[in-house]
PDB file of C-alpha atoms in Angstrom:
ATOM      1  CA  UNK A   1     127.429 -62.900 -86.344  1.00 35.00           C
ATOM      2  CA  UNK A   2     126.505 -59.618 -87.801  1.00 38.00           C
ATOM      3  CA  UNK A   3     123.511 -59.466 -89.846  1.00 40.00           C
ATOM      4  CA  UNK A   4     123.170 -57.583 -93.003  1.00 44.00           C
ATOM      5  CA  UNK A   5     121.246 -53.791 -92.230  1.00 42.00           C
ATOM      6  CA  UNK A   6     118.235 -53.293 -94.255  1.00 51.00           C
ATOM      7  CA  UNK A   7     114.971 -51.468 -93.830  1.00 63.00           C
ATOM      8  CA  UNK A   8     113.133 -54.365 -92.403  1.00 80.00           C
ATOM      9  CA  UNK A   9     112.312 -54.691 -88.939  1.00 89.00           C
ATOM     10  CA  UNK A  10     111.844 -58.462 -89.268  1.00 93.00           C
ATOM     11  CA  UNK A  11     113.506 -61.076 -91.422  1.00 94.00           C
ATOM     12  CA  UNK A  12     110.221 -63.354 -91.480  1.00 96.00           C
ATOM     13  CA  UNK A  13     106.576 -62.875 -90.655  1.00 95.00           C
ATOM     14  CA  UNK A  14     104.761 -66.645 -90.063  1.00 95.00           C
ATOM     15  CA  UNK A  15     101.183 -66.797 -91.028  1.00 94.00           C
ATOM     16  CA  UNK A  16      99.384 -69.660 -89.988  1.00 92.00           C
ATOM     17  CA  UNK A  17      95.742 -71.176 -88.915  1.00 89.00           C
ATOM     18  CA  UNK A  18      95.112 -70.963 -85.266  1.00 84.00           C
ATOM     19  CA  UNK A  19      93.270 -74.452 -85.763  1.00 84.00           C
ATOM     20  CA  UNK A  20      95.932 -76.979 -86.685  1.00 84.00           C
ATOM     21  CA  UNK A  21      99.144 -74.442 -87.463  1.00 89.00           C
ATOM     22  CA  UNK A  22     100.019 -73.242 -84.377  1.00 89.00           C
ATOM     23  CA  UNK A  23     102.500 -76.001 -83.552  1.00 92.00           C
ATOM     24  CA  UNK A  24     103.809 -76.351 -87.334  1.00 93.00           C
ATOM     25  CA  UNK A  25     104.552 -72.066 -86.957  1.00 93.00           C
ATOM     26  CA  UNK A  26     106.240 -72.820 -83.641  1.00 93.00           C
ATOM     27  CA  UNK A  27     108.373 -75.353 -85.037  1.00 95.00           C
ATOM     28  CA  UNK A  28     109.123 -73.329 -87.768  1.00 95.00           C
ATOM     29  CA  UNK A  29     110.474 -70.736 -85.655  1.00 94.00           C
ATOM     30  CA  UNK A  30     112.293 -73.178 -83.797  1.00 93.00           C
ATOM     31  CA  UNK A  31     114.299 -74.656 -86.819  1.00 94.00           C
ATOM     32  CA  UNK A  32     115.257 -71.138 -87.627  1.00 94.00           C
ATOM     33  CA  UNK A  33     116.535 -69.896 -84.861  1.00 92.00           C
ATOM     34  CA  UNK A  34     119.010 -73.121 -85.063  1.00 91.00           C
ATOM     35  CA  UNK A  35     119.815 -71.822 -88.390  1.00 91.00           C
ATOM     36  CA  UNK A  36     121.072 -68.218 -86.625  1.00 90.00           C
ATOM     37  CA  UNK A  37     117.965 -65.975 -87.155  1.00 92.00           C
ATOM     38  CA  UNK A  38     117.558 -64.049 -84.194  1.00 91.00           C
ATOM     39  CA  UNK A  39     114.131 -64.392 -81.956  1.00 90.00           C
ATOM     40  CA  UNK A  40     113.618 -60.849 -82.327  1.00 91.00           C
ATOM     41  CA  UNK A  41     113.772 -60.458 -86.386  1.00 93.00           C
ATOM     42  CA  UNK A  42     110.989 -63.301 -86.030  1.00 93.00           C
ATOM     43  CA  UNK A  43     107.113 -62.340 -86.136  1.00 93.00           C
ATOM     44  CA  UNK A  44     105.195 -64.690 -84.985  1.00 90.00           C
ATOM     45  CA  UNK A  45     101.610 -63.467 -83.629  1.00 80.00           C
ATOM     46  CA  UNK A  46     100.957 -65.652 -80.587  1.00 64.00           C
ATOM     47  CA  UNK A  47      99.147 -63.028 -78.337  1.00 51.00           C
ATOM     48  CA  UNK A  48      97.808 -59.538 -78.838  1.00 45.00           C
ATOM     49  CA  UNK A  49      97.890 -58.776 -82.669  1.00 58.00           C
ATOM     50  CA  UNK A  50      94.066 -59.450 -82.870  1.00 53.00           C
ATOM     51  CA  UNK A  51      93.229 -56.712 -80.380  1.00 57.00           C
ATOM     52  CA  UNK A  52      92.723 -52.810 -81.890  1.00 59.00           C
ATOM     53  CA  UNK A  53      92.948 -52.222 -85.526  1.00 73.00           C
ATOM     54  CA  UNK A  54      93.986 -55.709 -86.899  1.00 73.00           C
ATOM     55  CA  UNK A  55      94.096 -54.567 -90.404  1.00 79.00           C
ATOM     56  CA  UNK A  56      96.567 -51.829 -89.950  1.00 85.00           C
ATOM     57  CA  UNK A  57      98.480 -53.959 -87.813  1.00 84.00           C
ATOM     58  CA  UNK A  58      98.762 -56.957 -90.240  1.00 84.00           C
ATOM     59  CA  UNK A  59      99.610 -54.235 -92.774  1.00 88.00           C
ATOM     60  CA  UNK A  60     102.293 -52.559 -90.886  1.00 91.00           C
ATOM     61  CA  UNK A  61     103.767 -55.981 -89.500  1.00 91.00           C
ATOM     62  CA  UNK A  62     103.986 -57.498 -93.279  1.00 93.00           C
ATOM     63  CA  UNK A  63     105.360 -54.074 -94.415  1.00 94.00           C
ATOM     64  CA  UNK A  64     108.149 -54.562 -91.932  1.00 94.00           C
ATOM     65  CA  UNK A  65     109.335 -57.961 -92.693  1.00 95.00           C
ATOM     66  CA  UNK A  66     111.767 -59.024 -95.532  1.00 94.00           C
ATOM     67  CA  UNK A  67     109.868 -62.420 -95.876  1.00 96.00           C
ATOM     68  CA  UNK A  68     106.199 -64.280 -95.251  1.00 97.00           C
ATOM     69  CA  UNK A  69     106.276 -67.951 -94.825  1.00 97.00           C
ATOM     70  CA  UNK A  70     102.769 -69.614 -94.679  1.00 96.00           C
ATOM     71  CA  UNK A  71     102.156 -72.782 -92.873  1.00 96.00           C
ATOM     72  CA  UNK A  72      99.667 -74.941 -95.132  1.00 94.00           C
ATOM     73  CA  UNK A  73      98.025 -77.536 -93.306  1.00 91.00           C
ATOM     74  CA  UNK A  74      94.954 -79.977 -94.255  1.00 89.00           C
ATOM     75  CA  UNK A  75      91.839 -77.912 -94.273  1.00 87.00           C
ATOM     76  CA  UNK A  76      93.386 -74.692 -94.561  1.00 89.00           C
ATOM     77  CA  UNK A  77      91.701 -73.515 -97.442  1.00 89.00           C
ATOM     78  CA  UNK A  78      88.295 -75.164 -96.561  1.00 85.00           C
ATOM     79  CA  UNK A  79      86.656 -72.114 -94.978  1.00 79.00           C
ATOM     80  CA  UNK A  80      88.358 -69.129 -96.387  1.00 83.00           C
ATOM     81  CA  UNK A  81      86.113 -65.722 -95.870  1.00 82.00           C
ATOM     82  CA  UNK A  82      87.018 -62.176 -96.411  1.00 76.00           C
ATOM     83  CA  UNK A  83      87.088 -61.578 -92.532  1.00 74.00           C
ATOM     84  CA  UNK A  84      89.299 -64.604 -92.095  1.00 81.00           C
ATOM     85  CA  UNK A  85      92.610 -63.099 -90.192  1.00 84.00           C
ATOM     86  CA  UNK A  86      94.831 -65.735 -92.070  1.00 89.00           C
ATOM     87  CA  UNK A  87      93.155 -64.753 -95.749  1.00 89.00           C
ATOM     88  CA  UNK A  88      93.984 -61.375 -94.685  1.00 89.00           C
ATOM     89  CA  UNK A  89      97.560 -61.660 -93.785  1.00 92.00           C
ATOM     90  CA  UNK A  90      98.040 -63.371 -97.164  1.00 93.00           C
ATOM     91  CA  UNK A  91      96.445 -61.148 -98.928  1.00 92.00           C
ATOM     92  CA  UNK A  92      98.373 -58.145 -97.803  1.00 93.00           C
ATOM     93  CA  UNK A  93     101.360 -59.913 -98.235  1.00 95.00           C
ATOM     94  CA  UNK A  94     100.565 -60.616-102.067  1.00 95.00           C
ATOM     95  CA  UNK A  95      99.524 -56.919-102.475  1.00 93.00           C
ATOM     96  CA  UNK A  96     102.682 -55.930-100.989  1.00 94.00           C
ATOM     97  CA  UNK A  97     104.902 -58.355-103.346  1.00 94.00           C
ATOM     98  CA  UNK A  98     106.716 -59.912-100.378  1.00 95.00           C
ATOM     99  CA  UNK A  99     108.734 -62.989-100.750  1.00 96.00           C
ATOM    100  CA  UNK A 100     106.324 -65.842 -99.674  1.00 97.00           C
ATOM    101  CA  UNK A 101     107.517 -69.269 -99.006  1.00 97.00           C
ATOM    102  CA  UNK A 102     104.555 -71.886 -98.265  1.00 96.00           C
ATOM    103  CA  UNK A 103     105.533 -74.622 -96.066  1.00 97.00           C
ATOM    104  CA  UNK A 104     103.369 -77.612 -97.170  1.00 95.00           C
ATOM    105  CA  UNK A 105     103.008 -80.110 -93.998  1.00 95.00           C
ATOM    106  CA  UNK A 106     100.428 -82.983 -93.218  1.00 92.00           C
ATOM    107  CA  UNK A 107     101.732 -84.703 -96.303  1.00 91.00           C
ATOM    108  CA  UNK A 108     100.675 -82.228 -99.029  1.00 92.00           C
ATOM    109  CA  UNK A 109     102.866 -82.530-102.048  1.00 88.00           C
ATOM    110  CA  UNK A 110     101.509 -79.385-104.003  1.00 90.00           C
ATOM    111  CA  UNK A 111      99.238 -76.384-103.941  1.00 91.00           C
ATOM    112  CA  UNK A 112      97.688 -77.190-107.248  1.00 87.00           C
ATOM    113  CA  UNK A 113      95.831 -79.937-105.345  1.00 83.00           C
ATOM    114  CA  UNK A 114      94.241 -77.531-103.305  1.00 89.00           C
ATOM    115  CA  UNK A 115      90.984 -75.589-103.261  1.00 88.00           C
ATOM    116  CA  UNK A 116      92.676 -72.093-103.183  1.00 91.00           C
ATOM    117  CA  UNK A 117      90.265 -68.965-103.625  1.00 90.00           C
ATOM    118  CA  UNK A 118      90.938 -67.320-107.239  1.00 89.00           C
ATOM    119  CA  UNK A 119      92.346 -64.240-105.011  1.00 89.00           C
ATOM    120  CA  UNK A 120      94.955 -66.091-103.456  1.00 90.00           C
ATOM    121  CA  UNK A 121      95.868 -68.336-106.507  1.00 90.00           C
ATOM    122  CA  UNK A 122      99.174 -66.364-106.945  1.00 94.00           C
ATOM    123  CA  UNK A 123     100.336 -68.873-104.088  1.00 93.00           C
ATOM    124  CA  UNK A 124     100.624 -71.557-106.521  1.00 91.00           C
ATOM    125  CA  UNK A 125     103.376 -69.879-108.364  1.00 92.00           C
ATOM    126  CA  UNK A 126     105.748 -69.589-105.299  1.00 93.00           C
ATOM    127  CA  UNK A 127     108.556 -71.729-104.283  1.00 92.00           C
ATOM    128  CA  UNK A 128     106.974 -74.009-101.843  1.00 94.00           C
ATOM    129  CA  UNK A 129     108.829 -76.350 -99.031  1.00 95.00           C
ATOM    130  CA  UNK A 130     107.412 -79.855 -98.400  1.00 93.00           C
ATOM    131  CA  UNK A 131     107.721 -81.171 -94.965  1.00 94.00           C
ATOM    132  CA  UNK A 132     108.485 -84.756 -94.126  1.00 90.00           C
ATOM    133  CA  UNK A 133     109.421 -85.676 -90.949  1.00 88.00           C
ATOM    134  CA  UNK A 134     112.205 -88.037 -92.468  1.00 87.00           C
ATOM    135  CA  UNK A 135     113.852 -85.396 -94.114  1.00 90.00           C
ATOM    136  CA  UNK A 136     113.150 -82.793 -91.597  1.00 91.00           C
ATOM    137  CA  UNK A 137     116.573 -81.029 -91.913  1.00 92.00           C
ATOM    138  CA  UNK A 138     116.649 -80.916 -95.873  1.00 92.00           C
ATOM    139  CA  UNK A 139     113.248 -79.175 -95.576  1.00 92.00           C
ATOM    140  CA  UNK A 140     114.135 -76.622 -93.304  1.00 94.00           C
ATOM    141  CA  UNK A 141     117.699 -76.053 -95.022  1.00 92.00           C
ATOM    142  CA  UNK A 142     115.932 -75.349 -98.165  1.00 93.00           C
ATOM    143  CA  UNK A 143     113.582 -73.100 -96.301  1.00 94.00           C
ATOM    144  CA  UNK A 144     116.523 -71.138 -95.032  1.00 93.00           C
ATOM    145  CA  UNK A 145     117.690 -70.461 -98.751  1.00 91.00           C
ATOM    146  CA  UNK A 146     114.617 -69.399-100.018  1.00 93.00           C
ATOM    147  CA  UNK A 147     114.553 -66.549 -97.257  1.00 93.00           C
ATOM    148  CA  UNK A 148     117.828 -64.891 -98.890  1.00 88.00           C
ATOM    149  CA  UNK A 149     118.866 -64.059 -95.416  1.00 84.00           C
ATOM    150  CA  UNK A 150     122.662 -62.727 -95.403  1.00 70.00           C
ATOM    151  CA  UNK A 151     124.993 -63.700 -92.415  1.00 56.00           C
ATOM    152  CA  UNK A 152     128.510 -63.351 -91.857  1.00 48.00           C
ATOM    153  CA  UNK A 153     128.949 -67.442 -91.948  1.00 45.00           C
ATOM    154  CA  UNK A 154     127.905 -69.429 -95.011  1.00 45.00           C
ATOM    155  CA  UNK A 155     124.588 -71.097 -94.704  1.00 46.00           C
ATOM    156  CA  UNK A 156     125.795 -74.735 -94.336  1.00 45.00           C
ATOM    157  CA  UNK A 157     128.629 -74.353 -91.922  1.00 44.00           C
ATOM    158  CA  UNK A 158     126.110 -72.130 -89.699  1.00 50.00           C
ATOM    159  CA  UNK A 159     123.793 -74.784 -89.839  1.00 49.00           C
ATOM    160  CA  UNK A 160     126.231 -77.459 -88.507  1.00 49.00           C
ATOM    161  CA  UNK A 161     128.088 -75.322 -86.030  1.00 48.00           C
ATOM    162  CA  UNK A 162     124.750 -74.501 -84.446  1.00 50.00           C
ATOM    163  CA  UNK A 163     123.351 -78.150 -84.166  1.00 51.00           C
ATOM    164  CA  UNK A 164     126.607 -79.681 -83.868  1.00 53.00           C
ATOM    165  CA  UNK A 165     128.653 -77.456 -81.251  1.00 53.00           C
ATOM    166  CA  UNK A 166     127.504 -79.304 -78.056  1.00 55.00           C
ATOM    167  CA  UNK A 167     128.425 -82.692 -79.599  1.00 62.00           C
ATOM    168  CA  UNK A 168     131.599 -81.616 -80.634  1.00 63.00           C
ATOM    169  CA  UNK A 169     132.489 -80.053 -77.356  1.00 65.00           C
ATOM    170  CA  UNK A 170     131.799 -83.605 -75.758  1.00 71.00           C
ATOM    171  CA  UNK A 171     133.534 -85.155 -77.606  1.00 77.00           C
ATOM    172  CA  UNK A 172     136.823 -83.027 -77.465  1.00 75.00           C
ATOM    173  CA  UNK A 173     136.251 -83.122 -73.677  1.00 75.00           C
ATOM    174  CA  UNK A 174     135.712 -86.825 -73.572  1.00 77.00           C
ATOM    175  CA  UNK A 175     139.329 -87.359 -75.661  1.00 77.00           C
ATOM    176  CA  UNK A 176     140.696 -84.936 -73.234  1.00 77.00           C
ATOM    177  CA  UNK A 177     139.456 -86.978 -69.910  1.00 69.00           C
ATOM    178  CA  UNK A 178     140.820 -90.295 -72.008  1.00 72.00           C
ATOM    179  CA  UNK A 179     144.381 -89.224 -72.552  1.00 71.00           C
ATOM    180  CA  UNK A 180     144.920 -87.502 -69.280  1.00 68.00           C
ATOM    181  CA  UNK A 181     143.048 -89.310 -66.408  1.00 68.00           C
ATOM    182  CA  UNK A 182     142.890 -93.388 -67.664  1.00 65.00           C
ATOM    183  CA  UNK A 183     146.988 -93.535 -67.403  1.00 67.00           C
ATOM    184  CA  UNK A 184     146.597 -91.754 -63.678  1.00 68.00           C
ATOM    185  CA  UNK A 185     143.746 -94.287 -63.010  1.00 65.00           C
ATOM    186  CA  UNK A 186     145.942 -97.302 -64.020  1.00 64.00           C
ATOM    187  CA  UNK A 187     148.862 -96.173 -62.002  1.00 62.00           C
ATOM    188  CA  UNK A 188     146.392 -95.551 -59.285  1.00 59.00           C
ATOM    189  CA  UNK A 189     145.382 -99.273 -59.161  1.00 58.00           C
ATOM    190  CA  UNK A 190     148.642-100.922 -59.509  1.00 54.00           C
ATOM    191  CA  UNK A 191     149.421 -99.269 -56.429  1.00 55.00           C
ATOM    192  CA  UNK A 192     146.811-100.257 -54.275  1.00 52.00           C
ATOM    193  CA  UNK A 193     145.321-103.157 -52.597  1.00 46.00           C
ATOM    194  CA  UNK A 194     142.443-105.145 -53.664  1.00 45.00           C
ATOM    195  CA  UNK A 195     139.091-103.548 -52.773  1.00 47.00           C
ATOM    196  CA  UNK A 196     136.840-104.760 -50.033  1.00 44.00           C
ATOM    197  CA  UNK A 197     133.631-106.492 -51.133  1.00 42.00           C
ATOM    198  CA  UNK A 198     131.189-103.633 -51.464  1.00 41.00           C
ATOM    199  CA  UNK A 199     127.238-103.365 -52.717  1.00 40.00           C
ATOM    200  CA  UNK A 200     125.359-100.509 -53.937  1.00 39.00           C
ATOM    201  CA  UNK A 201     122.057-100.956 -54.803  1.00 42.00           C
ATOM    202  CA  UNK A 202     119.504 -98.832 -56.760  1.00 38.00           C
ATOM    203  CA  UNK A 203     115.797-100.274 -57.225  1.00 44.00           C
ATOM    204  CA  UNK A 204     113.574 -98.503 -59.831  1.00 40.00           C
ATOM    205  CA  UNK A 205     110.357 -96.786 -58.437  1.00 44.00           C
ATOM    206  CA  UNK A 206     107.210 -98.170 -59.570  1.00 46.00           C
ATOM    207  CA  UNK A 207     105.195 -96.158 -61.913  1.00 46.00           C
ATOM    208  CA  UNK A 208     101.778 -97.356 -62.853  1.00 42.00           C
ATOM    209  CA  UNK A 209     101.273 -95.024 -65.135  1.00 44.00           C
ATOM    210  CA  UNK A 210     104.491 -96.496 -67.466  1.00 45.00           C
ATOM    211  CA  UNK A 211     104.519-100.108 -65.940  1.00 42.00           C
ATOM    212  CA  UNK A 212     104.962-101.941 -69.337  1.00 43.00           C
ATOM    213  CA  UNK A 213     107.865 -99.848 -70.477  1.00 44.00           C
ATOM    214  CA  UNK A 214     109.958 -99.807 -67.289  1.00 41.00           C
ATOM    215  CA  UNK A 215     109.486-103.052 -65.477  1.00 38.00           C
ATOM    216  CA  UNK A 216     110.527-102.543 -61.513  1.00 37.00           C
ATOM    217  CA  UNK A 217     112.955-104.729 -60.448  1.00 34.00           C
ATOM    218  CA  UNK A 218     116.026-104.534 -58.441  1.00 31.00           C
ATOM    219  CA  UNK A 219     119.572-104.192 -59.816  1.00 32.00           C
ATOM    220  CA  UNK A 220     122.530-104.988 -58.253  1.00 31.00           C
ATOM    221  CA  UNK A 221     125.774-102.983 -59.715  1.00 36.00           C
ATOM    222  CA  UNK A 222     129.346-102.567 -58.254  1.00 37.00           C
ATOM    223  CA  UNK A 223     129.513-106.074 -56.483  1.00 37.00           C
ATOM    224  CA  UNK A 224     132.943-107.006 -56.341  1.00 38.00           C
ATOM    225  CA  UNK A 225     134.806-110.210 -54.901  1.00 39.00           C
ATOM    226  CA  UNK A 226     138.243-109.984 -53.461  1.00 40.00           C
ATOM    227  CA  UNK A 227     140.099-109.722 -56.858  1.00 42.00           C
ATOM    228  CA  UNK A 228     138.008-106.634 -57.427  1.00 42.00           C
ATOM    229  CA  UNK A 229     135.803-108.287 -60.287  1.00 40.00           C
ATOM    230  CA  UNK A 230     132.464-107.711 -61.018  1.00 38.00           C
ATOM    231  CA  UNK A 231     129.568-110.363 -59.668  1.00 37.00           C
ATOM    232  CA  UNK A 232     126.461-111.307 -61.011  1.00 37.00           C
ATOM    233  CA  UNK A 233     123.295-110.526 -59.797  1.00 37.00           C
ATOM    234  CA  UNK A 234     121.353-113.275 -58.621  1.00 39.00           C
ATOM    235  CA  UNK A 235     118.403-111.324 -59.264  1.00 41.00           C
ATOM    236  CA  UNK A 236     118.803-111.845 -62.837  1.00 42.00           C
ATOM    237  CA  UNK A 237     119.613-114.226 -65.423  1.00 49.00           C
ATOM    238  CA  UNK A 238     123.012-115.128 -67.128  1.00 48.00           C
ATOM    239  CA  UNK A 239     122.473-113.061 -70.556  1.00 55.00           C
ATOM    240  CA  UNK A 240     120.786-110.226 -68.610  1.00 52.00           C
ATOM    241  CA  UNK A 241     123.448-109.826 -66.162  1.00 44.00           C
ATOM    242  CA  UNK A 242     126.351-109.902 -68.647  1.00 49.00           C
ATOM    243  CA  UNK A 243     124.665-106.932 -70.073  1.00 52.00           C
ATOM    244  CA  UNK A 244     124.380-105.330 -66.677  1.00 44.00           C
ATOM    245  CA  UNK A 245     128.004-106.041 -66.035  1.00 41.00           C
ATOM    246  CA  UNK A 246     129.029-104.422 -69.249  1.00 47.00           C
ATOM    247  CA  UNK A 247     126.786-101.119 -68.815  1.00 49.00           C
ATOM    248  CA  UNK A 248     127.901-101.038 -64.972  1.00 39.00           C
ATOM    249  CA  UNK A 249     132.026-101.698 -66.197  1.00 42.00           C
ATOM    250  CA  UNK A 250     131.606 -98.305 -68.672  1.00 46.00           C
ATOM    251  CA  UNK A 251     129.570 -96.224 -66.000  1.00 40.00           C
ATOM    252  CA  UNK A 252     131.011 -93.489 -63.492  1.00 37.00           C
ATOM    253  CA  UNK A 253     128.498 -91.597 -61.621  1.00 41.00           C
ATOM    254  CA  UNK A 254     125.837 -92.112 -64.008  1.00 45.00           C
ATOM    255  CA  UNK A 255     123.362 -94.811 -63.070  1.00 46.00           C
ATOM    256  CA  UNK A 256     120.001 -95.908 -65.699  1.00 49.00           C
ATOM    257  CA  UNK A 257     117.186 -94.981 -63.228  1.00 58.00           C
ATOM    258  CA  UNK A 258     113.920 -92.945 -63.449  1.00 65.00           C
ATOM    259  CA  UNK A 259     113.750 -89.496 -62.294  1.00 72.00           C
ATOM    260  CA  UNK A 260     110.390 -87.332 -61.793  1.00 77.00           C
ATOM    261  CA  UNK A 261     109.644 -84.070 -63.498  1.00 85.00           C
ATOM    262  CA  UNK A 262     106.727 -82.327 -62.152  1.00 89.00           C
ATOM    263  CA  UNK A 263     105.096 -83.064 -65.539  1.00 89.00           C
ATOM    264  CA  UNK A 264     106.581 -85.800 -66.800  1.00 91.00           C
ATOM    265  CA  UNK A 265     108.602 -89.293 -65.834  1.00 91.00           C
ATOM    266  CA  UNK A 266     112.165 -89.668 -67.087  1.00 89.00           C
ATOM    267  CA  UNK A 267     113.830 -92.710 -67.979  1.00 89.00           C
ATOM    268  CA  UNK A 268     117.113 -92.762 -68.869  1.00 88.00           C
ATOM    269  CA  UNK A 269     120.932 -91.791 -67.674  1.00 87.00           C
ATOM    270  CA  UNK A 270     121.352 -89.151 -65.045  1.00 87.00           C
ATOM    271  CA  UNK A 271     124.539 -86.627 -64.337  1.00 84.00           C
ATOM    272  CA  UNK A 272     124.053 -85.091 -61.182  1.00 83.00           C
ATOM    273  CA  UNK A 273     120.254 -85.694 -61.059  1.00 81.00           C
ATOM    274  CA  UNK A 274     120.024 -84.053 -64.318  1.00 86.00           C
ATOM    275  CA  UNK A 275     118.838 -86.074 -67.509  1.00 89.00           C
ATOM    276  CA  UNK A 276     121.840 -86.899 -69.358  1.00 88.00           C
ATOM    277  CA  UNK A 277     122.274 -89.126 -72.548  1.00 87.00           C
ATOM    278  CA  UNK A 278     119.838 -90.954 -73.961  1.00 90.00           C
ATOM    279  CA  UNK A 279     116.437 -91.360 -72.313  1.00 89.00           C
ATOM    280  CA  UNK A 280     112.709 -90.832 -72.723  1.00 92.00           C
ATOM    281  CA  UNK A 281     109.950 -88.435 -71.280  1.00 90.00           C
ATOM    282  CA  UNK A 282     106.648 -89.789 -70.204  1.00 92.00           C
ATOM    283  CA  UNK A 283     104.491 -86.778 -70.525  1.00 91.00           C
ATOM    284  CA  UNK A 284     101.673 -86.682 -67.244  1.00 92.00           C
ATOM    285  CA  UNK A 285     100.536 -83.356 -66.987  1.00 91.00           C
ATOM    286  CA  UNK A 286     100.076 -80.471 -69.858  1.00 91.00           C
ATOM    287  CA  UNK A 287     103.080 -78.467 -70.437  1.00 90.00           C
ATOM    288  CA  UNK A 288     105.041 -76.267 -72.783  1.00 88.00           C
ATOM    289  CA  UNK A 289     108.408 -76.941 -74.048  1.00 85.00           C
ATOM    290  CA  UNK A 290     109.805 -74.156 -76.166  1.00 76.00           C
ATOM    291  CA  UNK A 291     106.390 -72.933 -77.335  1.00 79.00           C
ATOM    292  CA  UNK A 292     105.468 -76.326 -78.380  1.00 89.00           C
ATOM    293  CA  UNK A 293     102.454 -77.489 -76.265  1.00 89.00           C
ATOM    294  CA  UNK A 294     102.855 -81.529 -74.707  1.00 91.00           C
ATOM    295  CA  UNK A 295     100.004 -83.306 -73.598  1.00 93.00           C
ATOM    296  CA  UNK A 296      99.532 -86.235 -71.003  1.00 94.00           C
ATOM    297  CA  UNK A 297     100.549 -89.788 -72.597  1.00 93.00           C
ATOM    298  CA  UNK A 298     102.707 -88.468 -75.238  1.00 93.00           C
ATOM    299  CA  UNK A 299     106.492 -89.360 -75.229  1.00 93.00           C
ATOM    300  CA  UNK A 300     109.659 -87.474 -75.683  1.00 93.00           C
ATOM    301  CA  UNK A 301     112.813 -89.890 -77.262  1.00 91.00           C
ATOM    302  CA  UNK A 302     115.987 -88.887 -77.887  1.00 91.00           C
ATOM    303  CA  UNK A 303     119.757 -87.207 -76.565  1.00 89.00           C
ATOM    304  CA  UNK A 304     119.805 -85.183 -73.378  1.00 88.00           C
ATOM    305  CA  UNK A 305     122.634 -83.065 -71.757  1.00 90.00           C
ATOM    306  CA  UNK A 306     122.647 -81.842 -68.251  1.00 86.00           C
ATOM    307  CA  UNK A 307     118.710 -80.880 -68.512  1.00 86.00           C
ATOM    308  CA  UNK A 308     118.431 -80.114 -71.847  1.00 91.00           C
ATOM    309  CA  UNK A 309     117.233 -81.635 -74.896  1.00 91.00           C
ATOM    310  CA  UNK A 310     119.940 -81.593 -77.706  1.00 90.00           C
ATOM    311  CA  UNK A 311     117.685 -83.303 -80.059  1.00 89.00           C
ATOM    312  CA  UNK A 312     114.572 -85.632 -79.658  1.00 89.00           C
ATOM    313  CA  UNK A 313     111.371 -86.793 -81.299  1.00 90.00           C
ATOM    314  CA  UNK A 314     108.053 -85.370 -79.667  1.00 90.00           C
ATOM    315  CA  UNK A 315     105.634 -88.541 -80.327  1.00 91.00           C
ATOM    316  CA  UNK A 316     101.721 -86.637 -80.254  1.00 90.00           C
ATOM    317  CA  UNK A 317      98.918 -88.600 -79.327  1.00 87.00           C
ATOM    318  CA  UNK A 318      97.551 -87.713 -82.785  1.00 86.00           C
ATOM    319  CA  UNK A 319     100.080 -89.850 -84.615  1.00 85.00           C
ATOM    320  CA  UNK A 320     102.613 -87.264 -85.619  1.00 86.00           C
ATOM    321  CA  UNK A 321     105.728 -86.360 -84.449  1.00 85.00           C
ATOM    322  CA  UNK A 322     107.661 -83.000 -83.866  1.00 88.00           C
ATOM    323  CA  UNK A 323     111.616 -82.568 -83.747  1.00 86.00           C
ATOM    324  CA  UNK A 324     112.927 -80.805 -80.782  1.00 87.00           C
ATOM    325  CA  UNK A 325     116.356 -79.261 -79.967  1.00 87.00           C
ATOM    326  CA  UNK A 326     118.496 -77.342 -77.538  1.00 89.00           C
ATOM    327  CA  UNK A 327     115.419 -77.099 -75.129  1.00 90.00           C
ATOM    328  CA  UNK A 328     115.742 -76.185 -71.396  1.00 87.00           C
ATOM    329  CA  UNK A 329     113.651 -78.841 -69.552  1.00 86.00           C
ATOM    330  CA  UNK A 330     112.109 -76.886 -66.953  1.00 79.00           C
ATOM    331  CA  UNK A 331     109.235 -77.762 -64.045  1.00 73.00           C
TER     332      UNK A 331
END
């Protein structure tokens, strides 16, 4: 994937208020990366820009950027001052005539409803993107189109490939496995005697912090009779047994059980002791995922693949939700 050469060092400069805008800025950066924008081509001030000659650094960074994304959140214009860093970033972008794209969060539908200072009123004339969690992909696709970036792959095709290449590979491997391995397995079973009765016991660990959602009980799996057929567990009702046995008959080496990270408890399918499949993380310790802070008591529900979040929703304690994609789980 080759990027069109230009005079700028950055495709995007992301401007945001530290109070209420940091996580939103990280989300925008993550979504742009999913659509093919290189990390080194995105300017996101998270560390040292405010040290030294700030005005000069801001001027140079914006001058070296092709586009400026402005994160708009509730109350961001309430205390604008001339010494405000966020104010200086926007004013400098307006003075330099940059392509400015406001991204509206917190259910803000229009800039015209906000108390924008007169010397920043030009923002109202810009093409805006309104973010709603239910239509997040459409919002970020629209944002990307406003950036006017030129890559070798068409935008739509690139976005689809970036998001679903993992799914496509999984489906392909599953299909190949069914075509090749199933006939071999059937042939093997037809030439072997009935297996001896066996029992594998898996006990769900107790977790007082999450007892309501994951009840502690013993499940008996893979118990067989002399005909090799599944037996029901005496621990559960007939209805529960039918569900457990249906799940067990489809299982291979993956058994649904709990798993603990240093910062979260995981409940869901595993593959070689790594979260793999549909599951949930219950955060027990403050942690960072792809630059996004997660706090104790928050939950991450979605689909995992060998210890990587393929796509999940982070349910924040303040009631908001953030989409997470392609993030490695690390302790």
